């Protein structure tokens, strides 16, 4: 399966079709500065032309919790029925949002979900500005160029760059404080 | 069963999917967090009395340092060599092995869980992920907070992402002393989270020339997004089927 993916991608690259994705400003109601949204449809067109992304075999049958890209309180899987554990951290159950804390590139807002007296989930959102820039044509690399298409999917975990330490910490601390109140 | 705790300035989530009694799973999770807190006490550059800060101030010689700290310094030196100087624990002008410590400590935690009988778990430390068993791991889209750039089929592997989109140009190019800005997100997938994390940071520091370097790596697959919005992947990147 993976070999197939690779081969298909190589074919695309081999045709001389340089696939680059221009990103428009951030979507979904996030703050955006500058850029034009008209670049986005071009990405969609390229994406559908790439057979490499077509579904082939079924996904793994492994049972797993369904965690959203940025876990929101409502996306949390239901806990199995059991007696509530004793409050461990002295926190009141509920969902608490810290204030947005500004950083150079946007503001970070942390929300915590407290269950059984301890933090059960942490979600952070960043209203960071999207940037759109024309692409230099000197791109030559031994990695394969690919379409960068934003997608939503149920995943178990998300890998990403770490939030700005101070902003994240301050918003989180405020959320924890309100859970103690 | 999952838990979230705040250590090393970030949220660390542990998911344990093994069919073990809940009290046992709780013990295993406690062990993970106890270890990570111990690491933070020793290696934090924010804690005045940490061993790293004592070495940085010259109060402690590396010869007298703890075995784990010497191990970390040795590995940082090895990575400095294999990355041509781009992975540099002194890039900011002082001793700061944080770029190695987080990935390393989470990998150690995962290895210890495996030895203790947990072979289906996922640890996510602020976006650096280590899994045993099979898990779907998304790679954060750098500009669209609620979206993913890729979904990976991760089996007994580590996924580390470094970038400039969250911390704001945090990675410093050790050769110029200036923040690296050409690559906005670099994801490495491979057996060891310490190495994956260090390589991801290295690639960000390198900038565009990392595209060739990443392609030459054995055992580590990669996905790169440039500041201009271009995307690149290595041929063996385990992208999920759907």
Coordinates of C-alpha atoms in Angstrom, one line a residue:
Chain A
X1 CA 0.0 0.0 0.0
X2 CA 2.7 2.4 1.0
X3 CA 4.8 1.5 -2.0
X4 CA 1.7 2.3 -4.2
X5 CA 1.4 5.7 -2.6
X6 CA 5.1 6.4 -3.2
X7 CA 4.9 5.3 -6.8
X8 CA 1.9 7.4 -7.6
X9 CA 3.4 10.4 -6.0
X10 CA 6.6 9.9 -7.9
X11 CA 4.6 9.8 -11.2
X12 CA 3.0 13.0 -10.4
X13 CA 6.4 14.6 -9.7
X14 CA 7.8 13.0 -12.9
X15 CA 5.3 14.6 -15.1
X16 CA 6.9 17.9 -14.3
X17 CA 3.8 19.1 -12.6
X18 CA 5.3 21.0 -9.7
X19 CA 2.7 20.7 -7.0
X20 CA 2.9 23.4 -4.6
X21 CA 0.2 24.5 -2.3
X22 CA -0.4 28.1 -1.6
X23 CA -2.2 28.7 1.6
X24 CA -4.8 31.3 2.0
X25 CA -5.4 33.0 5.3
X26 CA -6.6 30.9 8.1
X27 CA -10.2 29.7 7.7
X28 CA -12.9 28.7 10.1
X29 CA -13.3 32.0 11.7
X30 CA -9.8 32.4 12.9
X31 CA -8.2 35.7 12.7
X32 CA -6.5 36.4 9.4
X33 CA -4.4 39.2 8.1
X34 CA -3.8 39.9 4.5
X35 CA -3.7 37.3 1.7
X36 CA -6.5 36.4 -0.6
X37 CA -8.8 33.5 -0.3
X38 CA -8.8 33.0 -4.1
X39 CA -5.7 30.8 -3.9
X40 CA -7.5 28.1 -2.0
X41 CA -9.6 26.5 -4.8
X42 CA -6.5 25.8 -6.8
X43 CA -5.3 23.5 -4.1
X44 CA -8.6 21.6 -4.1
X45 CA -8.2 21.0 -7.8
X46 CA -4.7 19.7 -7.5
X47 CA -5.7 17.5 -4.6
X48 CA -8.4 15.7 -6.6
X49 CA -6.0 15.1 -9.4
X50 CA -3.7 13.1 -7.2
X51 CA -4.7 9.4 -7.1
X52 CA -2.2 8.9 -4.3
X53 CA -4.7 10.1 -1.8
X54 CA -7.5 7.8 -2.9
X55 CA -8.6 5.4 -0.2
X56 CA -7.3 1.9 -0.8
X57 CA -7.5 -0.5 2.1
X58 CA -9.5 -0.1 5.2
X59 CA -8.1 1.6 8.2
X60 CA -6.9 -0.4 11.2
X61 CA -9.6 -2.1 13.2
X62 CA -8.0 -1.1 16.4
X63 CA -10.5 0.3 18.8
X64 CA -9.4 3.8 19.8
X65 CA -10.8 6.8 21.5
X66 CA -11.9 9.5 19.1
X67 CA -9.9 12.6 19.7
X68 CA -10.4 15.7 17.6
X69 CA -7.4 17.6 16.2
X70 CA -7.8 20.2 18.9
X71 CA -9.8 18.4 21.5
X72 CA -12.9 20.4 22.5
X73 CA -14.8 19.7 25.6
X74 CA -17.7 18.2 23.6
X75 CA -15.4 15.9 21.6
X76 CA -14.2 14.1 24.7
X77 CA -15.1 10.4 24.6
X78 CA -17.5 9.3 27.3
X79 CA -15.8 7.7 30.2
X80 CA -16.8 4.2 31.0
X81 CA -19.3 4.0 33.8
X82 CA -17.7 3.9 37.1
X83 CA -17.9 5.6 40.5
X84 CA -16.4 9.1 40.3
X85 CA -12.9 9.1 41.7
X86 CA -12.3 11.3 44.8
X87 CA -11.3 14.9 44.0
X88 CA -7.5 14.7 43.7
X89 CA -6.5 18.2 42.8
X90 CA -9.2 20.1 44.6
X91 CA -10.7 21.2 41.4
X92 CA -14.4 21.5 40.7
X93 CA -15.8 19.5 37.8
X94 CA -16.6 21.5 34.7
X95 CA -15.1 23.2 31.7
X96 CA -13.0 26.3 32.3
X97 CA -11.5 28.7 29.8
X98 CA -8.5 30.8 30.4
X99 CA -8.3 34.3 28.9
X100 CA -6.6 34.7 25.5
X101 CA -3.0 35.6 26.1
X102 CA -1.3 37.6 23.4
X103 CA 2.0 36.7 21.8
X104 CA 3.8 38.1 18.9
X105 CA 2.0 35.9 16.4
X106 CA -1.5 35.7 17.9
X107 CA -3.2 34.8 21.1
X108 CA -3.4 31.5 22.9
X109 CA -6.5 30.5 24.8
X110 CA -6.5 27.3 27.0
X111 CA -9.6 25.4 28.0
X112 CA -9.5 22.7 30.6
X113 CA -12.1 20.0 31.4
X114 CA -12.1 18.9 35.1
X115 CA -13.6 15.6 35.9
X116 CA -13.4 13.8 39.3
X117 CA -11.4 16.7 40.7
X118 CA -8.5 16.4 38.2
X119 CA -7.8 17.8 34.8
X120 CA -9.2 15.4 32.3
X121 CA -8.5 17.3 29.1
X122 CA -6.7 20.3 27.9
X123 CA -7.4 22.1 24.6
X124 CA -5.7 25.2 23.3
X125 CA -6.7 27.4 20.5
X126 CA -4.6 29.9 18.8
X127 CA -6.0 32.8 16.8
X128 CA -2.7 33.1 14.9
X129 CA -2.6 35.0 11.7
X130 CA -2.4 33.0 8.5
X131 CA 0.2 34.1 6.1
X132 CA 0.1 34.0 2.4
X133 CA 3.2 34.6 0.3
X134 CA 4.1 34.0 -3.2
X135 CA 6.3 30.9 -3.7
X136 CA 9.8 31.2 -4.9
X137 CA 10.5 29.2 -8.0
X138 CA 14.0 28.1 -6.9
X139 CA 12.5 25.1 -5.1
X140 CA 14.5 22.1 -5.7
X141 CA 14.5 19.3 -3.2
X142 CA 14.9 15.6 -3.0
X143 CA 11.7 15.3 -0.9
X144 CA 8.6 14.9 -3.0
X145 CA 6.5 18.0 -3.4
X146 CA 2.9 17.4 -2.2
X147 CA -0.3 19.1 -2.1
X148 CA -0.9 20.6 1.3
X149 CA -4.6 20.2 1.9
X150 CA -6.2 20.9 5.2
X151 CA -8.3 18.0 6.4
X152 CA -10.3 17.0 9.3
X153 CA -10.2 13.5 10.6
X154 CA -10.7 11.5 13.7
X155 CA -7.3 10.8 15.1
X156 CA -6.0 9.5 18.4
X157 CA -3.3 12.2 18.9
X158 CA -2.0 15.3 17.2
X159 CA 1.7 16.1 16.6
X160 CA 2.4 19.8 16.4
X161 CA 4.8 22.5 17.4
X162 CA 4.7 23.5 21.0
X163 CA 2.6 26.4 22.1
X164 CA 4.5 29.5 23.2
X165 CA 5.6 28.7 26.7
X166 CA 4.6 31.8 28.6
X167 CA 1.3 32.5 26.9
X168 CA 0.2 28.9 27.2
X169 CA 1.2 28.7 30.8
X170 CA -0.6 31.9 31.8
X171 CA -3.9 31.0 30.1
X172 CA -3.7 27.6 31.6
X173 CA -3.0 28.9 35.1
X174 CA -6.0 31.2 34.8
X175 CA -8.2 28.3 33.7
X176 CA -7.0 26.2 36.7
X177 CA -7.7 29.1 39.1
X178 CA -11.2 29.4 38.0
X179 CA -11.7 25.6 38.5
X180 CA -10.5 26.1 42.1
X181 CA -12.9 29.0 42.8
Chain B
X1 CA -7.9 5.3 30.2
X2 CA -6.2 8.6 29.8
X3 CA -4.7 11.3 32.0
X4 CA -3.4 14.8 31.4
X5 CA -0.8 16.6 33.5
X6 CA 1.1 19.8 33.1
X7 CA 4.9 19.3 33.2
X8 CA 7.8 21.0 31.4
X9 CA 5.6 23.9 30.6
X10 CA 3.3 21.9 28.4
X11 CA 0.3 19.5 28.7
X12 CA 1.3 15.8 28.7
X13 CA -1.4 13.3 27.8
X14 CA -1.0 9.6 28.4
X15 CA -3.5 7.2 26.8
X16 CA -3.3 3.6 27.9
X17 CA -5.4 1.2 25.9
X18 CA -4.1 -2.1 27.4
X19 CA -6.7 -4.5 28.9
X20 CA -5.3 -4.2 32.4
X21 CA -7.1 -3.5 35.6
X22 CA -7.9 0.2 36.1
X23 CA -5.8 0.5 39.3
X24 CA -2.8 -1.0 37.4
X25 CA -3.3 1.5 34.6
X26 CA -3.4 4.3 37.2
X27 CA -0.1 3.1 38.6
X28 CA 1.5 3.0 35.2
X29 CA 0.3 6.6 34.4
X30 CA 1.6 7.7 37.8
X31 CA 5.0 6.3 37.0
X32 CA 5.1 8.2 33.7
X33 CA 4.4 11.5 35.4
X34 CA 6.7 10.9 38.3
X35 CA 9.6 10.3 35.9
X36 CA 8.7 13.3 33.8
X37 CA 8.6 15.6 36.9
X38 CA 12.0 14.2 37.9
X39 CA 13.4 15.0 34.5
X40 CA 11.9 18.5 34.7
X41 CA 13.5 19.2 38.1
X42 CA 16.9 18.1 36.7
X43 CA 16.9 19.7 33.3
X44 CA 14.6 22.7 33.4
X45 CA 16.3 26.0 32.5
X46 CA 13.4 27.8 34.3
X47 CA 14.2 26.3 37.7
X48 CA 17.1 28.1 39.4
X49 CA 18.5 25.0 41.2
X50 CA 18.2 22.5 38.4
X51 CA 21.3 20.5 37.6
X52 CA 21.4 22.0 34.1
X53 CA 21.5 25.5 35.5
X54 CA 24.2 24.6 38.0
X55 CA 26.3 23.3 35.2
X56 CA 25.6 26.4 33.1
X57 CA 26.7 28.6 36.0
X58 CA 29.8 26.5 36.5
X59 CA 28.8 25.4 40.0
X60 CA 28.9 21.8 38.9
X61 CA 31.4 20.1 36.5
X62 CA 30.0 17.7 33.9
X63 CA 32.3 15.0 35.4
X64 CA 30.4 15.3 38.7
X65 CA 27.0 15.4 37.0
X66 CA 24.4 12.7 37.3
X67 CA 24.6 9.7 34.9
X68 CA 21.4 10.8 33.1
X69 CA 22.6 14.3 32.6
X70 CA 25.9 13.0 31.3
X71 CA 24.0 10.8 28.9
X72 CA 22.0 13.7 27.7
X73 CA 25.1 15.8 27.1
X74 CA 26.8 12.9 25.3
X75 CA 23.8 12.5 23.0
X76 CA 23.6 16.3 22.4
X77 CA 27.3 16.2 21.4
X78 CA 26.7 13.2 19.1
X79 CA 23.7 15.0 17.5
X80 CA 25.8 18.1 17.1
X81 CA 28.2 16.0 15.0
X82 CA 25.7 14.1 12.9
X83 CA 23.8 17.3 12.1
X84 CA 26.9 19.2 11.0
X85 CA 26.5 21.6 14.0
X86 CA 22.8 22.5 13.4
X87 CA 21.6 20.7 16.5
X88 CA 23.3 22.8 19.1
X89 CA 22.4 22.6 22.8
X90 CA 24.3 25.9 23.1
X91 CA 22.5 27.7 20.2
X92 CA 21.0 30.3 22.5
X93 CA 24.3 31.1 24.0
X94 CA 23.9 29.0 27.1
X95 CA 23.5 25.3 27.9
X96 CA 19.9 24.4 27.0
X97 CA 19.4 20.7 26.1
X98 CA 15.5 21.2 26.1
X99 CA 15.4 20.3 22.4
X100 CA 16.7 16.8 23.3
X101 CA 15.3 16.3 26.8
X102 CA 11.6 16.4 26.1
X103 CA 11.7 13.8 23.3
X104 CA 14.2 11.6 25.2
X105 CA 12.3 11.6 28.4
X106 CA 9.0 10.7 26.7
X107 CA 10.8 7.9 24.8
X108 CA 12.2 6.6 28.1
X109 CA 8.7 6.8 29.6
X110 CA 7.2 4.8 26.7
X111 CA 10.0 2.2 26.9
X112 CA 9.4 1.8 30.6
X113 CA 5.6 1.4 30.0
X114 CA 6.4 -1.4 27.5
X115 CA 8.7 -3.2 30.0
X116 CA 5.9 -2.9 32.6
X117 CA 3.4 -4.6 30.3
X118 CA 1.7 -1.8 28.4
X119 CA 2.1 -2.4 24.7
X120 CA -0.8 -0.3 23.5
X121 CA -0.2 3.3 24.6
X122 CA 0.2 6.8 23.3
X123 CA 2.1 9.7 25.0
X124 CA 1.7 13.2 23.7
X125 CA 3.9 15.8 25.2
X126 CA 3.0 19.1 23.7
X127 CA 2.8 17.7 20.2
X128 CA 5.6 15.2 20.4
X129 CA 4.1 11.8 20.2
X130 CA 5.3 8.3 21.1
X131 CA 3.1 5.3 20.5
X132 CA 3.2 1.6 21.1
X133 CA 0.7 -0.4 19.1
X134 CA -1.2 1.2 16.2
X135 CA -2.6 4.7 16.5
X136 CA -3.7 7.4 14.1
X137 CA -1.6 10.5 14.6
X138 CA -2.5 13.8 12.9
X139 CA 0.0 16.4 12.0
X140 CA -1.2 19.9 12.9
X141 CA -1.9 22.2 10.0
X142 CA 0.2 25.2 10.6
X143 CA -2.3 27.8 9.7
X144 CA -5.7 26.2 10.2
X145 CA -6.0 25.4 13.9
X146 CA -8.8 23.0 13.6
X147 CA -7.4 21.1 10.6
X148 CA -4.6 18.6 10.0
X149 CA -2.0 18.6 7.3
X150 CA -1.5 14.8 7.3
X151 CA -2.9 11.8 9.1
X152 CA -0.3 9.1 9.9
X153 CA -0.7 5.4 10.5
X154 CA 1.7 5.2 13.4
X155 CA 2.8 1.7 14.6
X156 CA 5.3 1.4 17.4
X157 CA 6.9 4.7 16.4
X158 CA 7.5 8.3 17.4
X159 CA 6.2 11.4 15.7
X160 CA 7.8 14.8 16.5
X161 CA 7.0 18.2 15.0
X162 CA 9.0 21.3 15.3
X163 CA 7.9 24.6 13.8
X164 CA 7.8 28.3 14.0
X165 CA 4.0 28.7 13.9
X166 CA 3.3 28.2 17.6
X167 CA 6.2 29.5 19.5
X168 CA 7.0 32.3 17.1
X169 CA 10.4 31.7 15.5
X170 CA 11.8 29.9 18.4
X171 CA 14.5 27.8 16.7
X172 CA 17.8 29.6 16.3
X173 CA 20.2 28.9 13.5
X174 CA 23.4 28.3 15.4
X175 CA 25.5 29.6 12.5
X176 CA 23.8 33.0 12.3
X177 CA 22.4 33.3 15.8
X178 CA 19.2 34.4 14.2
X179 CA 15.8 32.7 14.3
X180 CA 15.2 30.2 11.5
X181 CA 12.2 31.1 9.4
X182 CA 12.3 29.2 6.1
X183 CA 10.4 26.1 7.4
X184 CA 7.2 26.6 9.2
X185 CA 6.7 23.0 10.2
X186 CA 8.9 19.9 10.1
X187 CA 7.6 16.4 11.2
X188 CA 9.9 13.4 11.7
X189 CA 8.6 9.8 12.1
X190 CA 11.0 7.1 13.4
X191 CA 11.8 4.7 16.1
X192 CA 13.2 7.1 18.8
X193 CA 11.4 10.2 19.8
X194 CA 14.6 11.8 21.1
X195 CA 16.2 11.5 17.7
X196 CA 13.0 12.4 15.8
X197 CA 12.5 15.5 17.9
X198 CA 16.2 16.6 17.6
X199 CA 16.1 16.0 13.8
X200 CA 12.9 18.1 13.5
X201 CA 14.5 21.0 15.4
X202 CA 17.6 20.6 13.3
X203 CA 15.7 20.8 10.0
X204 CA 13.9 24.0 11.1
X205 CA 17.3 25.5 12.0
X206 CA 18.7 24.4 8.6
X207 CA 15.9 25.9 6.6
X208 CA 15.4 24.9 3.0
X209 CA 18.6 22.9 2.7
X210 CA 17.1 20.5 5.2
X211 CA 15.0 19.1 2.4
X212 CA 18.1 17.3 1.0
X213 CA 19.4 16.4 4.4
X214 CA 16.1 14.9 5.5
X215 CA 15.9 12.8 2.3
X216 CA 19.3 11.3 3.2
X217 CA 18.3 10.0 6.7
X218 CA 18.0 6.3 7.3
X219 CA 15.1 5.1 9.4
X220 CA 13.4 8.5 9.7
X221 CA 10.6 9.7 7.4
X222 CA 9.7 13.4 7.2
X223 CA 7.0 15.9 6.2
X224 CA 7.9 19.6 5.7
X225 CA 5.9 22.8 5.2
X226 CA 7.8 25.9 4.2
X227 CA 7.0 29.4 5.1
X228 CA 5.8 29.9 1.6
X229 CA 3.2 27.1 1.9
X230 CA 4.9 24.4 0.0
X231 CA 4.6 20.8 1.3
X232 CA 7.1 18.0 0.9
X233 CA 7.2 14.4 2.2
X234 CA 9.7 11.6 2.1
X235 CA 8.7 8.5 0.1
X236 CA 8.2 6.3 3.1
X237 CA 6.0 8.6 5.2
X238 CA 3.3 6.3 6.7
X239 CA 0.3 8.4 5.5
X240 CA -3.0 6.8 6.6
X241 CA -5.0 5.2 3.9
X242 CA -8.0 7.6 4.3

